[in-house]
Amino acid sequence: MCVRPRRWEPAGCGGQTNEQAEEFTQRFRQEARVTARIRHHGVPQVFDAVLDASFEVVYLVMELIDGIPLRDYINPGNPLPLTWVAAVAAEIATVLSHAHAIPVVHRDLKPDNVLVTREGAVKVIDFGIAAILDVR
């Protein structure tokens, strides 16, 4: 299990405004809600989300992923094997396809938001700015 703290820091030195606090609250709840809806082996499971009124206790309790960011594998001077790249891309596509069926759009997919575990499993993380689509 992993506890993922989300630190809220106001933009100015004068403390938080109601608008900033509300925006933070909405984004935190959105990430918890979106990530919890996606039940897929390629997305860390969310067990709990805590946000108290004082903003002193704010965290997600999630599945612990012991992985390396995809960014760390990228080296222009040493290209990765095409078969490995294709396999990782296929796993990412599977996760996104599953999320889109819910329907959720990640909106921040990048190498830093993809982890590769020691066993080679691919995990898409950080649904912080994801959108739940309204399909009527």
N, CA, C and O atoms as a DFTB+ gen file, in Angstrom:
544 C
 N C O
     1  1       0.842      -1.167       0.000
     2  2       0.000       0.000       0.000
     3  2       0.893       1.238       0.000
     4  3       1.980       1.235       0.578
     5  1       0.427       2.271      -0.644
     6  2       1.173       3.522      -0.750
     7  2       0.266       4.670      -0.337
     8  3      -0.883       4.745      -0.771
     9  1       0.774       5.555       0.490
    10  2       0.038       6.771       0.830
    11  2       0.642       7.882      -0.003
    12  3       1.825       8.198       0.128
    13  1      -0.171       8.471      -0.857
    14  2       0.314       9.508      -1.757
    15  2      -0.162      10.865      -1.271
    16  3      -1.307      11.245      -1.513
    17  1       0.712      11.602      -0.584
    18  2       0.282      12.919      -0.107
    19  2       0.141      13.901      -1.257
    20  3       0.888      13.842      -2.234
    21  1      -0.802      14.785      -1.137
    22  2      -0.983      15.857      -2.110
    23  2      -0.875      17.150      -1.330
    24  3      -1.768      17.492      -0.555
    25  1       0.206      17.861      -1.530
    26  2       0.433      19.091      -0.773
    27  2      -0.285      20.247      -1.456
    28  3      -0.182      20.450      -2.666
    29  1      -1.013      20.993      -0.642
    30  2      -1.679      22.187      -1.135
    31  2      -0.884      23.381      -0.682
    32  3      -0.730      23.622       0.515
    33  1      -0.374      24.136      -1.647
    34  2       0.403      25.326      -1.320
    35  2      -0.184      26.500      -2.078
    36  3      -0.193      26.493      -3.309
    37  1      -0.667      27.492      -1.385
    38  2      -1.241      28.646      -2.053
    39  2      -0.207      29.371      -2.899
    40  3       0.982      29.381      -2.577
    41  1      -0.673      29.975      -3.981
    42  2       0.229      30.652      -4.905
    43  2       0.906      31.863      -4.277
    44  3       2.075      32.128      -4.555
    45  1       0.200      32.591      -3.449
    46  2       0.770      33.781      -2.822
    47  2       1.180      33.518      -1.388
    48  3       0.978      32.423      -0.863
    49  1       1.750      34.516      -0.767
    50  2       2.200      34.369       0.624
    51  2       1.092      34.685       1.617
    52  3       1.252      34.439       2.813
    53  1      -0.008      35.216       1.154
    54  2      -1.062      35.646       2.053
    55  2      -1.997      34.545       2.508
    56  3      -3.013      34.833       3.141
    57  1      -1.688      33.299       2.209
    58  2      -2.565      32.204       2.613
    59  2      -3.511      31.823       1.495
    60  3      -3.478      32.388       0.402
    61  1      -4.350      30.858       1.793
    62  2      -5.254      30.342       0.779
    63  2      -6.488      31.217       0.633
    64  3      -7.006      31.768       1.605
    65  1      -6.937      31.327      -0.594
    66  2      -8.204      32.001      -0.834
    67  2      -9.275      30.924      -0.930
    68  3      -8.969      29.752      -1.148
    69  1     -10.503      31.319      -0.771
    70  2     -11.600      30.359      -0.910
    71  2     -11.598      29.732      -2.297
    72  3     -11.859      28.539      -2.449
    73  1     -11.304      30.538      -3.301
    74  2     -11.277      30.039      -4.675
    75  2     -10.169      29.001      -4.860
    76  3     -10.392      27.964      -5.485
    77  1      -8.974      29.274      -4.318
    78  2      -7.867      28.316      -4.415
    79  2      -8.192      27.031      -3.665
    80  3      -7.924      25.935      -4.157
    81  1      -8.761      27.162      -2.494
    82  2      -9.116      25.983      -1.702
    83  2     -10.160      25.149      -2.422
    84  3     -10.074      23.921      -2.436
    85  1     -11.132      25.794      -3.013
    86  2     -12.181      25.073      -3.742
    87  2     -11.605      24.365      -4.966
    88  3     -11.960      23.221      -5.248
    89  1     -10.717      25.043      -5.692
    90  2     -10.090      24.422      -6.866
    91  2      -9.272      23.201      -6.456
    92  3      -9.350      22.154      -7.098
    93  1      -8.494      23.334      -5.395
    94  2      -7.696      22.211      -4.908
    95  2      -8.596      21.049      -4.501
    96  3      -8.330      19.897      -4.844
    97  1      -9.656      21.358      -3.772
    98  2     -10.593      20.329      -3.324
    99  2     -11.197      19.594      -4.515
   100  3     -11.272      18.366      -4.514
   101  1     -11.621      20.329      -5.516
   102  2     -12.217      19.718      -6.703
   103  2     -11.219      18.824      -7.432
   104  3     -11.567      17.716      -7.840
   105  1      -9.984      19.292      -7.599
   106  2      -8.976      18.490      -8.310
   107  2      -8.622      17.227      -7.534
   108  3      -8.474      16.155      -8.121
   109  1      -8.488      17.354      -6.219
   110  2      -8.167      16.189      -5.396
   111  2      -9.281      15.149      -5.487
   112  3      -9.023      13.969      -5.724
   113  1     -10.506      15.591      -5.299
   114  2     -11.642      14.663      -5.365
   115  2     -11.776      14.054      -6.753
   116  3     -12.107      12.877      -6.890
   117  1     -11.520      14.856      -7.781
   118  2     -11.599      14.356      -9.159
   119  2     -10.578      13.243      -9.378
   120  3     -10.910      12.199      -9.940
   121  1      -9.337      13.459      -8.936
   122  2      -8.318      12.424      -9.118
   123  2      -8.697      11.153      -8.370
   124  3      -8.570      10.056      -8.914
   125  1      -9.155      11.284      -7.147
   126  2      -9.546      10.103      -6.368
   127  2     -10.709       9.382      -7.035
   128  3     -10.689       8.158      -7.163
   129  1     -11.713      10.125      -7.456
   130  2     -12.902       9.540      -8.076
   131  2     -12.559       8.855      -9.397
   132  3     -12.991       7.730      -9.650
   133  1     -11.783       9.535     -10.231
   134  2     -11.433       8.983     -11.536
   135  2     -10.585       7.732     -11.384
   136  3     -10.880       6.703     -11.991
   137  1      -9.536       7.815     -10.580
   138  2      -8.637       6.675     -10.433
   139  2      -9.362       5.486      -9.813
   140  3      -9.112       4.344     -10.198
   141  1     -10.247       5.734      -8.869
   142  2     -10.990       4.639      -8.233
   143  2     -11.939       3.951      -9.209
   144  3     -12.224       2.765      -9.049
   145  1     -12.429       4.662     -10.205
   146  2     -13.354       4.073     -11.186
   147  2     -12.660       3.134     -12.150
   148  3     -13.301       2.255     -12.725
   149  1     -11.375       3.303     -12.336
   150  2     -10.656       2.501     -13.328
   151  2     -10.122       1.242     -12.662
   152  3      -9.129       1.288     -11.935
   153  1     -10.769       0.142     -12.908
   154  2     -10.342      -1.154     -12.367
   155  2      -9.608      -1.900     -13.474
   156  3     -10.220      -2.589     -14.289
   157  1      -8.301      -1.753     -13.487
   158  2      -7.473      -2.376     -14.526
   159  2      -6.102      -2.654     -13.937
   160  3      -5.596      -1.874     -13.131
   161  1      -5.501      -3.767     -14.340
   162  2      -4.180      -4.119     -13.801
   163  2      -3.103      -3.094     -14.161
   164  3      -2.033      -3.090     -13.554
   165  1      -3.369      -2.231     -15.132
   166  2      -2.403      -1.229     -15.544
   167  2      -2.580       0.121     -14.874
   168  3      -1.936       1.095     -15.265
   169  1      -3.459       0.194     -13.855
   170  2      -3.695       1.435     -13.109
   171  2      -3.651       1.104     -11.622
   172  3      -4.337       0.182     -11.181
   173  1      -2.855       1.841     -10.836
   174  2      -2.820       1.575      -9.395
   175  2      -4.212       1.722      -8.775
   176  3      -4.940       2.671      -9.065
   177  1      -4.559       0.775      -7.928
   178  2      -5.862       0.801      -7.273
   179  2      -5.873       1.834      -6.147
   180  3      -4.913       1.940      -5.384
   181  1      -6.967       2.597      -6.049
   182  2      -7.154       3.553      -4.958
   183  2      -7.982       2.870      -3.876
   184  3      -9.058       2.336      -4.148
   185  1      -7.469       2.893      -2.642
   186  2      -8.173       2.285      -1.518
   187  2      -8.956       3.307      -0.706
   188  3     -10.017       2.994      -0.165
   189  1      -8.438       4.525      -0.619
   190  2      -9.100       5.539       0.195
   191  2      -8.594       6.915      -0.211
   192  3      -7.504       7.050      -0.767
   193  1      -9.393       7.926       0.073
   194  2      -9.009       9.322      -0.153
   195  2      -9.450      10.120       1.064
   196  3     -10.591      10.001       1.512
   197  1      -8.549      10.931       1.596
   198  2      -8.850      11.722       2.788
   199  2      -8.553      13.189       2.495
   200  3      -7.477      13.539       2.008
   201  1      -9.517      14.024       2.798
   202  2      -9.369      15.472       2.645
   203  2     -10.160      16.110       3.776
   204  3     -11.391      16.100       3.769
   205  1      -9.437      16.669       4.755
   206  2     -10.156      17.308       5.859
   207  2     -10.324      18.802       5.584
   208  3      -9.666      19.358       4.705
   209  1     -11.186      19.426       6.324
   210  2     -11.529      20.829       6.090
   211  2     -10.353      21.773       6.281
   212  3     -10.339      22.858       5.698
   213  1      -9.363      21.386       7.086
   214  2      -8.223      22.268       7.352
   215  2      -7.139      22.163       6.285
   216  3      -6.219      22.981       6.259
   217  1      -7.235      21.172       5.411
   218  2      -6.227      20.884       4.389
   219  2      -4.917      20.406       5.000
   220  3      -3.910      20.323       4.296
   221  1      -4.903      20.093       6.289
   222  2      -3.689      19.580       6.915
   223  2      -3.537      18.088       6.676
   224  3      -2.421      17.569       6.724
   225  1      -4.629      17.390       6.420
   226  2      -4.590      15.962       6.126
   227  2      -5.232      15.751       4.764
   228  3      -6.452      15.826       4.616
   229  1      -4.392      15.488       3.776
   230  2      -4.853      15.294       2.413
   231  2      -4.015      14.180       1.808
   232  3      -2.810      14.343       1.617
   233  1      -4.643      13.047       1.504
   234  2      -3.868      11.979       0.881
   235  2      -4.749      10.957       0.192
   236  3      -5.934      10.812       0.493
   237  1      -4.121      10.244      -0.755
   238  2      -4.721       9.082      -1.398
   239  2      -3.995       7.858      -0.872
   240  3      -2.769       7.865      -0.758
   241  1      -4.733       6.815      -0.554
   242  2      -4.132       5.540      -0.185
   243  2      -4.291       4.655      -1.412
   244  3      -5.402       4.314      -1.816
   245  1      -3.143       4.288      -2.000
   246  2      -3.150       3.565      -3.267
   247  2      -2.265       2.332      -3.204
   248  3      -1.460       2.160      -2.290
   249  1      -2.439       1.491      -4.195
   250  2      -1.562       0.349      -4.392
   251  2      -0.132       0.864      -4.586
   252  3       0.091       1.833      -5.310
   253  1       0.826       0.212      -3.938
   254  2       2.227       0.590      -4.091
   255  2       2.771      -0.012      -5.381
   256  3       2.672      -1.219      -5.601
   257  1       3.337       0.822      -6.219
   258  2       3.931       0.367      -7.472
   259  2       5.431       0.595      -7.389
   260  3       5.888       1.737      -7.329
   261  1       6.190      -0.481      -7.387
   262  2       7.650      -0.394      -7.384
   263  2       8.097      -0.406      -8.835
   264  3       8.385      -1.458      -9.405
   265  1       8.148       0.785      -9.422
   266  2       8.453       0.865     -10.841
   267  2       9.370       2.017     -11.171
   268  3       9.646       2.888     -10.346
   269  1       9.828       1.990     -12.399
   270  2      10.726       3.020     -12.925
   271  2       9.947       3.818     -13.967
   272  3       9.301       3.227     -14.833
   273  1       9.997       5.151     -13.900
   274  2       9.297       5.948     -14.910
   275  2       9.825       5.642     -16.312
   276  3      11.026       5.463     -16.511
   277  1       8.929       5.586     -17.257
   278  2       9.304       5.334     -18.646
   279  2      10.347       6.343     -19.114
   280  3      11.198       6.020     -19.943
   281  1      10.285       7.553     -18.591
   282  2      11.258       8.599     -18.945
   283  2      12.698       8.118     -18.733
   284  3      13.585       8.456     -19.516
   285  1      12.932       7.331     -17.676
   286  2      14.286       6.861     -17.367
   287  2      14.820       5.863     -18.388
   288  3      16.027       5.629     -18.451
   289  1      13.940       5.277     -19.182
   290  2      14.367       4.330     -20.216
   291  2      14.766       5.033     -21.505
   292  3      15.434       4.447     -22.357
   293  1      14.362       6.275     -21.645
   294  2      14.580       6.996     -22.904
   295  2      15.986       7.576     -22.946
   296  3      16.373       8.382     -22.099
   297  1      16.738       7.148     -23.947
   298  2      18.097       7.630     -24.166
   299  2      18.317       7.686     -25.674
   300  3      18.471       6.645     -26.313
   301  1      18.335       8.893     -26.255
   302  2      18.477       9.016     -27.706
   303  2      19.723       8.322     -28.264
   304  3      19.726       7.885     -29.415
   305  1      20.773       8.221     -27.458
   306  2      21.996       7.575     -27.920
   307  2      21.951       6.058     -27.858
   308  3      22.842       5.389     -28.381
   309  1      20.925       5.512     -27.226
   310  2      20.816       4.063     -27.067
   311  2      19.348       3.659     -27.230
   312  3      18.642       3.461     -26.241
   313  1      18.895       3.538     -28.476
   314  2      17.483       3.223     -28.713
   315  2      17.070       1.889     -28.081
   316  3      17.852       0.940     -28.022
   317  1      15.844       1.846     -27.619
   318  2      15.292       0.633     -27.026
   319  2      14.897      -0.354     -28.122
   320  3      14.600       0.051     -29.246
   321  1      14.892      -1.644     -27.799
   322  2      14.457      -2.633     -28.797
   323  2      13.013      -2.366     -29.231
   324  3      12.143      -2.099     -28.402
   325  1      12.780      -2.440     -30.515
   326  2      11.466      -2.140     -31.063
   327  2      10.389      -3.053     -30.481
   328  3       9.261      -2.609     -30.268
   329  1      10.709      -4.304     -30.224
   330  2       9.710      -5.223     -29.662
   331  2       9.293      -4.779     -28.259
   332  3       8.121      -4.879     -27.899
   333  1      10.252      -4.289     -27.468
   334  2       9.947      -3.811     -26.120
   335  2       9.078      -2.559     -26.189
   336  3       8.090      -2.436     -25.465
   337  1       9.454      -1.639     -27.063
   338  2       8.691      -0.395     -27.234
   339  2       7.259      -0.715     -27.663
   340  3       6.306      -0.130     -27.147
   341  1       7.112      -1.639     -28.605
   342  2       5.776      -2.017     -29.084
   343  2       4.949      -2.646     -27.963
   344  3       3.754      -2.376     -27.849
   345  1       5.579      -3.481     -27.139
   346  2       4.863      -4.130     -26.034
   347  2       4.405      -3.101     -24.998
   348  3       3.277      -3.172     -24.511
   349  1       5.272      -2.151     -24.663
   350  2       4.912      -1.105     -23.700
   351  2       3.796      -0.235     -24.273
   352  3       2.834       0.086     -23.574
   353  1       3.922       0.143     -25.534
   354  2       2.889       0.965     -26.177
   355  2       1.550       0.231     -26.207
   356  3       0.500       0.843     -26.006
   357  1       1.584      -1.070     -26.457
   358  2       0.345      -1.860     -26.480
   359  2      -0.306      -1.891     -25.100
   360  3      -1.529      -1.803     -24.991
   361  1       0.499      -2.016     -24.048
   362  2      -0.050      -2.008     -22.685
   363  2      -0.666      -0.653     -22.345
   364  3      -1.743      -0.586     -21.753
   365  1       0.018       0.419     -22.719
   366  2      -0.524       1.763     -22.478
   367  2      -1.847       1.921     -23.221
   368  3      -2.816       2.443     -22.670
   369  1      -1.883       1.469     -24.469
   370  2      -3.109       1.560     -25.266
   371  2      -4.243       0.760     -24.631
   372  3      -5.398       1.185     -24.669
   373  1      -3.922      -0.393     -24.050
   374  2      -4.936      -1.209     -23.379
   375  2      -5.522      -0.466     -22.183
   376  3      -6.736      -0.464     -21.982
   377  1      -4.659       0.164     -21.392
   378  2      -5.127       0.938     -20.235
   379  2      -6.014       2.092     -20.698
   380  3      -7.099       2.303     -20.154
   381  1      -5.555       2.834     -21.697
   382  2      -6.327       3.983     -22.181
   383  2      -7.658       3.547     -22.780
   384  3      -8.674       4.216     -22.591
   385  1      -7.655       2.431     -23.499
   386  2      -8.894       1.911     -24.069
   387  2      -9.889       1.552     -22.966
   388  3     -11.079       1.852     -23.065
   389  1      -9.391       0.913     -21.928
   390  2     -10.246       0.560     -20.790
   391  2     -10.792       1.827     -20.120
   392  3     -11.978       1.904     -19.800
   393  1      -9.924       2.810     -19.913
   394  2     -10.355       4.070     -19.289
   395  2     -11.390       4.779     -20.160
   396  3     -12.379       5.305     -19.649
   397  1     -11.164       4.794     -21.464
   398  2     -12.095       5.482     -22.365
   399  2     -13.470       4.825     -22.359
   400  3     -14.477       5.494     -22.592
   401  1     -13.521       3.526     -22.095
   402  2     -14.804       2.818     -22.052
   403  2     -15.634       3.229     -20.840
   404  3     -16.840       2.983     -20.813
   405  1     -15.015       3.848     -19.838
   406  2     -15.726       4.191     -18.585
   407  2     -16.687       5.378     -18.733
   408  3     -17.789       5.212     -18.211
   409  1     -16.476       6.477     -19.316
   410  2     -15.424       7.012     -20.171
   411  2     -14.566       8.061     -19.444
   412  3     -15.078       9.073     -18.964
   413  1     -13.268       7.801     -19.375
   414  2     -12.304       8.696     -18.743
   415  2     -11.190       8.991     -19.740
   416  3     -10.721       8.095     -20.441
   417  1     -10.771      10.252     -19.797
   418  2      -9.631      10.656     -20.624
   419  2      -8.527      11.126     -19.685
   420  3      -8.767      11.979     -18.831
   421  1      -7.318      10.580     -19.831
   422  2      -6.198      10.871     -18.926
   423  2      -5.790      12.342     -18.994
   424  3      -5.711      12.992     -17.951
   425  1      -5.539      12.869     -20.136
   426  2      -5.180      14.259     -20.427
   427  2      -3.782      14.688     -19.987
   428  3      -3.437      15.862     -20.121
   429  1      -2.975      13.777     -19.470
   430  2      -1.596      14.141     -19.106
   431  2      -0.666      12.948     -19.298
   432  3       0.232      12.712     -18.490
   433  1      -0.890      12.202     -20.374
   434  2      -0.063      11.030     -20.625
   435  2       1.306      11.480     -21.135
   436  3       1.409      12.186     -22.139
   437  1       2.344      11.061     -20.431
   438  2       3.719      11.386     -20.784
   439  2       4.615      10.337     -20.135
   440  3       4.154       9.608     -19.257
   441  1       5.874      10.237     -20.539
   442  2       6.762       9.200     -19.983
   443  2       6.893       9.229     -18.465
   444  3       7.129       8.185     -17.857
   445  1       6.746      10.386     -17.839
   446  2       6.819      10.455     -16.375
   447  2       5.599       9.832     -15.705
   448  3       5.655       9.485     -14.525
   449  1       4.501       9.686     -16.437
   450  2       3.267       9.143     -15.876
   451  2       3.021       7.691     -16.280
   452  3       1.894       7.198     -16.216
   453  1       4.079       7.025     -16.692
   454  2       4.031       5.591     -16.986
   455  2       5.174       4.941     -16.222
   456  3       6.328       5.348     -16.354
   457  1       4.849       3.929     -15.421
   458  2       5.868       3.187     -14.677
   459  2       6.004       1.794     -15.261
   460  3       5.027       1.198     -15.715
   461  1       7.238       1.279     -15.245
   462  2       7.500      -0.104     -15.641
   463  2       8.066      -0.800     -14.412
   464  3       9.087      -0.383     -13.866
   465  1       7.390      -1.874     -13.977
   466  2       7.828      -2.590     -12.781
   467  2       8.999      -3.507     -13.108
   468  3       9.328      -3.721     -14.274
   469  1       9.619      -4.041     -12.068
   470  2      10.737      -4.978     -12.259
   471  2      10.312      -6.197     -13.058
   472  3      11.108      -6.789     -13.787
   473  1       9.044      -6.563     -12.911
   474  2       8.516      -7.720     -13.635
   475  2       8.133      -7.373     -15.073
   476  3       7.779      -8.256     -15.854
   477  1       8.203      -6.085     -15.420
   478  2       7.875      -5.654     -16.774
   479  2       6.444      -5.182     -16.958
   480  3       6.038      -4.856     -18.074
   481  1       5.673      -5.140     -15.878
   482  2       4.294      -4.647     -15.979
   483  2       4.302      -3.138     -16.201
   484  3       5.155      -2.426     -15.671
   485  1       3.357      -2.669     -16.978
   486  2       3.239      -1.247     -17.297
   487  2       2.065      -0.675     -16.506
   488  3       0.969      -1.236     -16.516
   489  1       2.302       0.448     -15.820
   490  2       1.275       1.101     -15.003
   491  2       1.153       2.563     -15.420
   492  3       2.146       3.290     -15.450
   493  1      -0.050       2.988     -15.738
   494  2      -0.319       4.390     -16.054
   495  2      -0.769       5.058     -14.756
   496  3      -1.698       4.596     -14.094
   497  1      -0.088       6.162     -14.403
   498  2      -0.355       6.835     -13.134
   499  2      -0.782       8.282     -13.356
   500  3      -0.784       8.778     -14.482
   501  1      -1.138       8.940     -12.275
   502  2      -1.443      10.372     -12.204
   503  2      -2.607      10.787     -13.101
   504  3      -2.423      11.405     -14.150
   505  1      -3.787      10.435     -12.661
   506  2      -5.005      10.853     -13.344
   507  2      -5.506      12.177     -12.762
   508  3      -6.709      12.434     -12.743
   509  1      -4.580      13.012     -12.289
   510  2      -4.923      14.261     -11.608
   511  2      -5.708      15.260     -12.424
   512  3      -6.499      16.016     -11.860
   513  1      -5.517      15.293     -13.742
   514  2      -6.294      16.224     -14.565
   515  2      -7.172      15.473     -15.556
   516  3      -7.589      16.026     -16.574
   517  1      -7.447      14.217     -15.251
   518  2      -8.310      13.416     -16.116
   519  2      -9.718      13.990     -16.132
   520  3     -10.130      14.712     -15.225
   521  1     -10.433      13.652     -17.177
   522  2     -11.817      14.100     -17.303
   523  2     -12.726      12.894     -17.443
   524  3     -12.432      11.957     -18.185
   525  1     -13.837      12.933     -16.716
   526  2     -14.882      11.935     -16.916
   527  2     -15.813      12.527     -17.962
   528  3     -16.432      13.569     -17.745
   529  1     -15.903      11.853     -19.094
   530  2     -16.700      12.382     -20.190
   531  2     -18.186      12.201     -19.929
   532  3     -18.620      11.208     -19.347
   533  1     -18.939      13.172     -20.369
   534  2     -20.391      13.119     -20.256
   535  2     -20.925      12.689     -21.614
   536  3     -21.080      13.512     -22.517
   537  1     -21.206      11.397     -21.755
   538  2     -21.709      10.886     -23.033
   539  2     -23.192      10.577     -22.884
   540  3     -23.588       9.636     -22.196
   541  1     -23.974      11.370     -23.529
   542  2     -25.438      11.186     -23.443
   543  2     -25.979      10.774     -24.765
   544  3     -27.186      10.570     -24.902
